[in-house]
XYZ file of C-alpha atoms in Angstrom:
149
model
C 0.000 0.000 0.000
C 2.791 2.381 0.896
C 4.579 1.856 -2.458
C 1.346 2.511 -4.337
C 0.839 5.717 -2.388
C 4.415 6.808 -3.161
C 3.830 6.036 -6.863
C 0.690 8.210 -6.938
C 2.459 10.993 -5.037
C 5.404 10.816 -7.445
C 3.078 10.864 -10.467
C 1.244 13.859 -8.993
C 4.560 15.688 -8.430
C 5.614 14.983 -12.037
C 2.281 16.313 -13.310
C 2.685 19.479 -11.215
C 6.224 19.933 -12.544
C 4.966 19.571 -16.136
C 2.202 22.111 -15.514
C 4.768 24.466 -13.996
C 7.004 24.080 -17.088
C 4.053 25.008 -19.301
C 3.372 28.157 -17.277
C 7.053 29.132 -17.198
C 8.388 28.445 -20.675
C 12.033 27.579 -20.858
C 14.307 29.595 -23.082
C 17.224 28.362 -25.093
C 20.720 29.155 -23.913
C 21.141 31.471 -26.929
C 18.017 33.463 -26.040
C 19.046 33.765 -22.390
C 22.548 34.921 -23.390
C 21.111 37.480 -25.835
C 18.850 38.835 -23.080
C 21.837 39.110 -20.724
C 23.600 41.128 -23.436
C 20.504 43.335 -23.765
C 20.591 43.900 -20.002
C 24.258 44.933 -20.126
C 23.559 47.201 -23.113
C 20.662 48.899 -21.317
C 22.861 49.518 -18.280
C 25.357 51.363 -20.486
C 22.854 53.150 -22.768
C 19.755 53.758 -20.626
C 19.936 57.502 -21.308
C 19.431 56.862 -25.026
C 15.956 56.448 -26.469
C 15.684 52.644 -26.566
C 12.734 50.633 -27.812
C 12.122 46.927 -27.409
C 11.933 46.485 -31.163
C 15.336 48.177 -31.622
C 16.849 45.978 -28.929
C 15.339 42.855 -30.488
C 16.783 43.789 -33.880
C 20.192 44.704 -32.481
C 20.531 41.434 -30.566
C 18.823 39.170 -33.145
C 16.037 37.987 -30.882
C 12.267 38.176 -31.242
C 10.455 40.882 -29.267
C 8.343 38.198 -27.613
C 11.359 36.176 -26.452
C 13.136 39.343 -25.345
C 10.160 40.545 -23.325
C 9.303 37.250 -21.662
C 12.855 36.096 -21.002
C 13.892 39.532 -19.651
C 10.962 39.539 -17.244
C 11.748 36.007 -16.133
C 15.457 36.740 -15.595
C 15.193 40.226 -14.070
C 11.730 40.259 -12.529
C 10.291 43.181 -14.468
C 9.432 44.152 -18.032
C 12.138 45.728 -20.209
C 10.391 49.121 -20.358
C 9.886 49.241 -16.588
C 13.562 48.425 -16.049
C 14.666 51.214 -18.398
C 12.329 53.727 -16.710
C 13.612 52.710 -13.281
C 17.231 53.180 -14.418
C 16.415 56.621 -15.797
C 14.638 57.704 -12.618
C 17.432 56.322 -10.416
C 19.950 58.379 -12.405
C 17.701 61.442 -12.142
C 17.564 60.948 -8.365
C 21.372 60.786 -8.259
C 21.608 64.022 -10.219
C 19.027 65.735 -8.034
C 20.642 64.603 -4.805
C 23.641 66.816 -5.222
C 25.796 65.578 -8.052
C 24.804 68.592 -10.117
C 22.963 71.873 -9.977
C 21.072 71.109 -13.181
C 17.516 72.362 -13.272
C 14.741 69.806 -12.883
C 13.769 70.486 -16.500
C 17.312 69.726 -17.671
C 17.431 66.530 -15.614
C 14.041 65.497 -17.024
C 15.243 66.137 -20.556
C 18.527 64.306 -19.970
C 16.761 61.146 -18.822
C 14.345 61.207 -21.732
C 11.278 63.054 -20.491
C 10.293 65.820 -22.889
C 7.487 66.848 -20.572
C 8.576 68.043 -17.130
C 5.193 67.352 -15.516
C 5.256 63.715 -16.726
C 8.755 63.440 -15.304
C 7.593 64.919 -11.990
C 4.664 62.470 -11.821
C 6.856 59.468 -12.610
C 9.492 60.648 -10.128
C 6.955 61.211 -7.362
C 5.434 57.781 -7.957
C 8.815 56.155 -7.308
C 10.427 58.438 -4.711
C 7.383 59.822 -2.911
C 8.236 63.481 -3.542
C 8.312 65.779 -6.549
C 11.856 66.354 -7.869
C 12.411 69.769 -6.244
C 11.241 68.530 -2.840
C 13.453 65.448 -3.217
C 16.449 67.685 -4.005
C 15.720 69.897 -0.985
C 15.394 66.905 1.344
C 18.601 65.328 0.055
C 20.527 68.582 0.552
C 19.122 68.917 4.081
C 20.167 65.337 4.842
C 23.663 66.008 3.500
C 24.085 69.158 5.597
C 22.819 67.314 8.697
C 25.405 64.595 8.054
C 28.168 67.226 7.814
C 27.075 68.770 11.121
C 27.126 65.399 12.858
C 30.350 64.169 11.269
C 32.585 67.147 10.471
C 35.669 66.414 8.425
């Protein structure tokens, strides 16, 4: 009886594994490597205007494979990753690396419309860009007071 139960449990586990494989399609080694190259390229060129179709063409991979494999490997869609990189860089610039205006920072990271930039920035960082800059400068000056050089 125990062996029969183990057989049914094992068969059930195999069926669950097969169903899982169907939900999470596997990608060839070549596709996964191409997506890793796309990731590295994005990290170097995120300031540029990049589209998924351009990336797919450049790295000889279908848009569908690029999109699904990227999300599976990095946990988010390609476009969301690029936006996050741009906003992270904008936050760096606003936190004291430069005295660029918010409009110039927005333009640099690819937002032609400053209000769209401000909305996207606020959604991620919780404050509009100018408020974020002010808070970061206040934090930096507090740090200097506490830990003078």
